[in-house]
Coordinates of C-alpha atoms and ligand atoms in Angstrom, one line a residue:
M263 CA -42.3 -0.1 11.3
P264 CA -44.0 1.1 14.6
P265 CA -41.6 3.7 16.2
I266 CA -39.6 2.7 19.1
E267 CA -38.1 4.8 21.7
T268 CA -34.5 5.7 20.8
L269 CA -32.1 5.8 23.8
H270 CA -29.8 8.9 24.0
L271 CA -26.7 7.5 25.4
G272 CA -23.2 8.9 26.5
A273 CA -19.7 7.7 26.3
S274 CA -19.4 6.4 29.7
A275 CA -18.4 2.8 30.4
P276 CA -22.0 1.7 31.5
D277 CA -23.3 3.4 28.5
L278 CA -21.1 1.8 26.1
A279 CA -21.7 -1.7 27.6
R280 CA -25.3 -1.1 27.2
A281 CA -24.9 0.1 23.4
A282 CA -22.7 -3.1 23.0
G283 CA -25.4 -5.2 24.4
L284 CA -28.0 -3.9 22.0
L285 CA -25.7 -4.3 19.0
A286 CA -25.3 -7.9 20.2
A287 CA -29.0 -8.2 20.4
G288 CA -29.3 -7.3 17.0
Q289 CA -30.4 -3.8 17.5
L290 CA -29.3 -0.5 15.5
V291 CA -26.9 1.8 17.5
A292 CA -25.6 5.1 16.1
F293 CA -22.3 6.1 17.3
P294 CA -19.6 9.0 16.7
T295 CA -16.6 8.3 14.5
E296 CA -14.0 10.9 13.6
T297 CA -15.6 11.1 10.1
V298 CA -19.3 11.3 10.7
Y299 CA -21.9 9.4 12.9
G300 CA -22.4 5.8 11.8
L301 CA -25.3 3.8 11.9
G302 CA -24.3 0.6 13.4
A303 CA -25.5 -3.2 13.2
D304 CA -23.7 -6.6 13.9
A305 CA -22.4 -7.2 10.5
R306 CA -22.8 -11.0 10.8
N307 CA -26.4 -10.7 11.6
G308 CA -28.7 -10.4 8.4
R309 CA -31.6 -9.4 10.1
A310 CA -29.8 -6.6 11.9
V311 CA -28.0 -5.4 8.7
A312 CA -31.6 -5.4 6.9
A313 CA -32.8 -3.2 9.5
I314 CA -30.1 -0.7 8.7
Y315 CA -31.5 -0.6 5.0
A316 CA -34.9 -0.4 6.4
A317 CA -34.2 2.7 8.8
K318 CA -32.4 4.6 6.3
G319 CA -34.6 3.8 3.4
R320 CA -31.6 3.1 1.4
P321 CA -31.6 1.3 -1.8
S322 CA -30.5 -2.2 -1.1
F323 CA -27.7 -2.4 -3.9
N324 CA -25.4 0.0 -1.7
P325 CA -22.6 -2.0 0.1
L326 CA -21.7 -1.0 3.7
I327 CA -18.4 -0.4 5.5
V328 CA -17.5 -2.8 8.3
H329 CA -15.8 -1.1 11.3
L330 CA -13.4 -2.9 13.5
A331 CA -11.5 -2.3 16.6
D332 CA -8.0 -2.9 15.0
T333 CA -5.8 -4.3 12.0
G334 CA -6.1 -7.6 13.3
A335 CA -9.7 -7.9 13.6
A336 CA -9.8 -6.5 9.8
Q337 CA -7.5 -9.3 8.8
R338 CA -10.0 -11.9 10.0
H339 CA -12.5 -11.1 7.2
V340 CA -10.6 -10.0 4.2
A341 CA -7.6 -11.3 2.1
W342 CA -4.6 -8.9 3.4
T343 CA -1.9 -7.8 1.0
D344 CA 1.1 -5.8 1.2
C345 CA -0.4 -2.7 0.1
A346 CA -3.2 -2.9 2.9
Q347 CA -0.4 -3.3 5.5
R348 CA 1.3 -0.2 4.2
L349 CA -1.9 1.7 4.1
A350 CA -3.0 0.5 7.5
D351 CA 0.4 1.2 9.2
A352 CA 0.1 4.9 7.8
F353 CA -3.5 5.7 8.2
W354 CA -5.2 3.3 10.8
P355 CA -6.8 4.1 13.0
G356 CA -8.2 6.8 10.8
P357 CA -10.5 8.0 8.1
L358 CA -9.3 5.4 5.5
T359 CA -11.4 2.5 4.0
L360 CA -10.0 -0.3 2.2
V361 CA -11.8 -2.5 0.0
L362 CA -10.3 -6.0 -0.3
P363 CA -11.5 -9.7 -1.2
L364 CA -13.5 -11.4 1.1
R365 CA -11.8 -14.3 2.9
P366 CA -13.3 -17.9 3.3
G367 CA -15.2 -18.2 6.4
H368 CA -15.3 -14.4 6.8
G369 CA -18.8 -14.8 8.7
I370 CA -20.1 -11.4 7.1
S371 CA -23.7 -11.4 6.0
D372 CA -24.0 -10.9 2.2
L373 CA -26.4 -8.0 2.9
V374 CA -23.4 -6.0 4.1
T375 CA -21.6 -6.6 0.7
A376 CA -24.7 -6.4 -1.4
G377 CA -23.5 -9.6 -2.8
L378 CA -20.1 -8.4 -3.9
D379 CA -16.9 -10.6 -3.2
T380 CA -15.0 -7.7 -1.7
L381 CA -15.5 -6.0 1.7
A382 CA -14.9 -2.4 2.9
V383 CA -13.2 -2.4 6.2
R384 CA -11.9 0.6 8.3
V385 CA -10.5 1.0 11.9
P386 CA -11.8 4.4 12.9
A387 CA -9.7 6.7 15.0
H388 CA -12.4 8.0 17.4
P389 CA -12.0 6.9 21.1
T390 CA -15.6 6.2 21.6
A391 CA -16.0 4.3 18.6
R392 CA -12.9 2.1 19.3
A393 CA -14.0 1.6 22.9
L394 CA -17.6 0.5 21.6
L395 CA -16.0 -1.9 19.1
R396 CA -13.8 -3.6 21.4
E397 CA -16.7 -3.9 24.0
F398 CA -18.7 -5.4 21.3
G399 CA -15.8 -7.6 20.0
G400 CA -17.1 -8.1 16.5
P401 CA -17.6 -6.4 13.1
V402 CA -19.9 -3.6 13.0
A403 CA -21.5 -2.6 9.6
A404 CA -22.1 1.2 9.7
P405 CA -23.1 3.7 6.8
S406 CA -23.5 7.2 7.8
A407 CA -26.4 7.7 10.3
N408 CA -28.8 9.8 7.9
P409 CA -31.9 9.0 6.0
S410 CA -30.7 7.8 2.6
G411 CA -29.8 10.7 0.3
R412 CA -29.7 13.2 3.1
I413 CA -26.8 15.2 4.5
S414 CA -24.5 13.1 6.6
P415 CA -24.7 13.5 10.7
T416 CA -21.8 15.1 12.5
T417 CA -23.7 15.6 15.8
A418 CA -25.9 13.3 17.8
E419 CA -28.8 15.9 17.2
H420 CA -28.7 15.4 13.4
V421 CA -28.9 11.7 14.1
L422 CA -31.9 12.1 16.1
A423 CA -33.5 14.6 13.5
G424 CA -33.3 11.9 11.0
L425 CA -33.8 8.7 12.7
S426 CA -35.4 9.3 16.1
G427 CA -38.0 6.4 16.5
R428 CA -36.4 4.2 14.1
I429 CA -33.1 3.2 15.8
A430 CA -32.5 1.7 19.3
A431 CA -29.9 4.2 20.7
V432 CA -27.5 7.0 19.7
V433 CA -24.3 7.2 21.6
D434 CA -23.6 11.0 21.8
D435 CA -20.0 12.1 22.2
G436 CA -20.3 15.6 20.5
P437 CA -19.4 17.0 17.0
C438 CA -16.9 14.9 14.6
A439 CA -13.6 16.2 14.1
V440 CA -13.0 15.4 10.4
G441 CA -16.5 16.0 9.4
L442 CA -16.3 14.1 5.9
E443 CA -16.6 10.5 5.3
S444 CA -13.5 8.2 4.9
T445 CA -11.4 8.1 1.6
I446 CA -12.1 4.5 0.1
V447 CA -9.3 2.8 -1.8
G448 CA -10.1 -0.4 -3.8
L449 CA -7.3 -2.8 -3.4
D450 CA -8.8 -5.5 -5.3
G451 CA -6.4 -5.1 -8.3
A452 CA -4.3 -1.8 -8.8
P453 CA -5.0 0.6 -6.0
T454 CA -8.1 2.7 -7.0
L455 CA -9.7 5.6 -5.6
L456 CA -13.3 4.8 -5.0
R457 CA -14.3 7.8 -3.1
P458 CA -12.3 10.8 -1.8
G459 CA -12.7 11.8 1.9
G460 CA -10.9 12.4 5.2
V461 CA -7.4 11.3 4.0
A462 CA -6.1 13.6 1.2
V463 CA -5.5 11.5 -1.9
E464 CA -2.0 13.0 -2.1
E465 CA -1.0 11.6 1.3
I466 CA -2.2 8.2 0.2
E467 CA -0.1 8.4 -3.1
A468 CA 3.0 9.6 -1.0
V469 CA 2.8 6.4 0.8
L470 CA 2.2 4.1 -2.1
G471 CA 5.0 5.9 -4.1
H472 CA 2.6 6.1 -7.1
A473 CA -0.7 7.5 -8.4
L474 CA -4.0 5.9 -7.5
I475 CA -6.3 4.8 -10.4
R476 CA -9.4 7.5 -10.5
H477 CA -12.7 7.2 -12.3
D478 CA -13.7 10.6 -13.6
A479 CA -17.2 11.6 -12.4
G480 CA -19.1 10.0 -15.6
G481 CA -17.0 7.1 -15.6
T482 CA -17.5 3.5 -14.5
V483 CA -19.1 3.3 -11.2
S484 CA -17.0 0.6 -9.3
A485 CA -18.2 1.6 -5.9
P486 CA -22.0 0.7 -6.2
G487 CA -24.0 3.2 -4.6
Q488 CA -22.0 6.3 -5.6
L489 CA -25.1 7.8 -7.0
A490 CA -24.8 11.3 -8.5
S491 CA -27.3 12.9 -6.1
H492 CA -26.4 12.1 -2.6
Y493 CA -25.7 14.1 0.5
A494 CA -28.7 16.3 -0.5
P495 CA -30.1 19.1 1.2
A496 CA -34.0 19.6 0.6
E497 CA -33.0 23.0 -1.0
R498 CA -31.2 23.7 -4.5
V499 CA -27.7 23.9 -4.3
R500 CA -25.7 26.2 -6.7
L501 CA -21.8 25.7 -6.7
N502 CA -18.7 28.0 -7.4
A503 CA -21.0 31.2 -6.9
E504 CA -19.0 34.3 -6.4
A505 CA -22.1 35.9 -4.8
P506 CA -25.6 34.9 -3.7
R507 CA -28.6 35.8 -6.2
P508 CA -31.7 37.2 -4.6
G509 CA -33.6 34.7 -2.2
E510 CA -30.3 32.6 -2.0
V511 CA -28.4 31.9 1.3
F512 CA -24.6 32.1 0.8
L513 CA -22.3 29.4 2.1
G514 CA -18.7 31.1 2.0
F515 CA -15.1 30.0 2.2
G516 CA -12.2 32.3 2.9
P517 CA -12.6 35.9 3.8
M518 CA -16.0 37.2 2.5
D519 CA -19.7 38.4 3.4
C520 CA -21.8 35.4 3.8
D521 CA -24.5 33.6 5.6
L522 CA -22.2 31.1 7.2
N523 CA -18.5 30.4 6.4
L524 CA -16.8 27.1 6.0
S525 CA -13.5 28.6 7.0
P526 CA -13.1 32.4 7.3
A527 CA -9.4 31.6 7.3
G528 CA -9.5 29.5 4.0
D529 CA -8.4 26.4 5.9
L530 CA -9.7 23.2 4.2
E531 CA -9.6 20.9 7.3
E532 CA -11.6 23.4 9.1
A533 CA -14.1 23.8 6.2
A534 CA -14.3 19.8 6.0
A535 CA -15.3 19.7 9.7
N536 CA -17.9 22.2 9.2
L537 CA -19.4 21.2 5.9
F538 CA -22.3 19.1 6.7
G539 CA -23.2 21.0 9.9
H540 CA -23.4 24.2 7.9
L541 CA -25.4 22.5 5.2
H542 CA -27.8 21.4 7.6
A543 CA -28.0 24.8 9.2
L544 CA -28.6 26.6 5.8
D545 CA -31.0 23.9 4.7
A546 CA -33.3 24.8 7.8
R547 CA -33.6 28.2 6.4
A548 CA -35.7 26.6 3.4
R549 CA -34.0 28.8 0.8
P550 CA -31.7 27.9 -2.1
I551 CA -28.1 27.5 -1.3
A552 CA -25.2 29.2 -3.2
V553 CA -21.6 27.9 -2.4
A554 CA -18.4 29.9 -3.0
P555 CA -15.5 28.4 -4.9
I556 CA -13.2 25.6 -2.7
P557 CA -9.9 24.9 -3.8
D558 CA -9.7 21.4 -5.3
H559 CA -6.4 20.1 -3.6
G560 CA -6.1 18.0 -0.2
L561 CA -9.4 17.8 1.7
G562 CA -10.9 20.3 -1.0
A563 CA -11.1 17.3 -3.4
A564 CA -13.4 15.6 -1.1
I565 CA -15.4 18.6 -0.2
N566 CA -16.0 19.4 -3.7
D567 CA -17.1 15.8 -4.4
R568 CA -19.7 16.1 -1.6
L569 CA -21.0 19.5 -2.8
R570 CA -21.2 18.2 -6.3
R571 CA -23.6 15.4 -5.1
A572 CA -25.3 17.8 -3.1
A573 CA -25.9 20.0 -6.3
A574 CA -26.8 17.2 -8.7
P575 CA -30.0 17.3 -10.5
R576 CA -32.5 14.9 -8.6
D577 CA -35.9 13.2 -9.6
Ligands
TXA252 O1 -16.5 7.6 7.2 C1 -17.2 6.9 6.9 O2 -16.7 6.0 5.8 C2 -18.6 6.4 7.3 C3 -18.4 6.2 8.7 C4 -19.8 6.0 9.7 O3 -17.4 5.3 9.2 N1 -19.4 5.4 6.7 C5 -20.0 5.7 5.5 O4 -20.5 4.9 4.8 O5 -19.8 6.7 4.8 P1 -21.5 4.8 3.7 O6 -22.2 3.7 3.9 O7 -22.3 6.0 3.8 O8 -20.6 4.7 2.5 C6 -20.2 3.4 2.1 C7 -19.5 3.5 0.7 C8 -20.4 3.4 -0.3 O9 -20.1 4.6 -1.3 C9 -20.3 2.2 -1.0 O10 -20.6 2.0 -2.2 C10 -18.7 1.9 -0.8 O11 -18.6 2.5 0.6 N2 -18.6 0.3 -0.7 C11 -18.9 -0.5 0.3 N3 -18.5 -1.5 0.1 C12 -17.8 -1.7 -1.1 C13 -17.3 -2.5 -1.9 N4 -17.3 -3.9 -1.5 N5 -16.8 -2.1 -2.9 C14 -16.8 -0.9 -3.2 N6 -17.5 0.0 -2.6 C15 -18.0 -0.4 -1.5
MG253 MG1 -23.5 8.1 3.6

C-alpha cells in the first residue's frame, strides 16, 4: 500500500462530520473511546473492513467488535436476550462488549465476524465516540488502533506512531480514561467471560446474580484471536518482579522505587488508565521491562491478563 496522508482531526462538530464522511466513503478513521483508541471502518463495507486488517497487519481469523451509538442500534444486528438487556442497562454506554447471535438481515460484513455466526457489540461511553457514531449513523467495526500484536493506544500520538500513513484520519480527543479494552462477555449460551477488561468481573456477576463461566489460560479458546502473545512491547517483559535486575527498567505499583509507577497509591483504576502509556514509555528506552506484582481482584484481573500477554514467549 502506498502511504497516504493521515489527517489529525479534533473533536469539533465540523471535524466529526468530516470523520463520519470518511467512514461513509469506506476510509479508516481512528477515534477515542473510554477504553483505548479504536480503528474504525463501516462494518457493512467488506472492503473497508479488509483495510483494517491490512493497516494493522492482523491475522484475518480475529473477529472485530462493532460499535454502536445506543442499545437500539445494537438490537438491530443481534438476537437480543434478557441477560443482554440487564447487562446493557447496568453497563452501557461503557466498557462492556456482548457477544450474541447475529440476526437475519444484520447487514454486517462477514469479514467482521471472521465467518462466525455471533457478533461482538458495544456502546462506548466516550462522548466523542458517541457523537461520531451518531453522525455516521451506522455500525462501526473497530479493533484497537495499533499494529497487530503491539501495545494498545491510549492517545492519538500512540495511534500516529503506529499507523500514520496507513489510515485516513485520527480524531484526537486526549488520553483514554479507562485505558484497558472492554470486558467481553459471551451470551451465546451460558454467560461466559471471554476477556477481562474495563468492567470488573465481580460487578458483572453481581448484576447477573451468578458466576460467569471462565476459561483458564490454557483452556479452550472461544474468543478467536485470544492469542497468548499480544499487547507486546518490543522488549522482554518479566512479571511479579520484587526488584529490577541489572539492565532492566522497572514498572512499579504501590509505594516503591521504580522507573515509572502505575499507581503510587496502589489504586487499580489509576493503574489501568496508565498501563499502556507506561508500557509505551518504558519500551522506548529499549531495555527489558520488569513489572511489580499487581493484585488480581477488580480491574487488577484485566491488568494481569494484559501483562501476561505482554510477557508471553514469542516466535
Ligand atoms: O475496548 C475495546 O473493546 C476496544 C475499543 C476500540 O472498543 N476494542 C478492542 O477490539 O479491543 P479488538 O479487536 O482489539 O478485540 C476484539 C476482541 C478479540 O479478542 C476477539 O477475539 C473478540 O473481541 N471477539 C470479537 N468478535 C467475537 C465473537 N463473535 N466471538 C468471540 N469473540 C469475539
Ligand atoms: Mg487489540
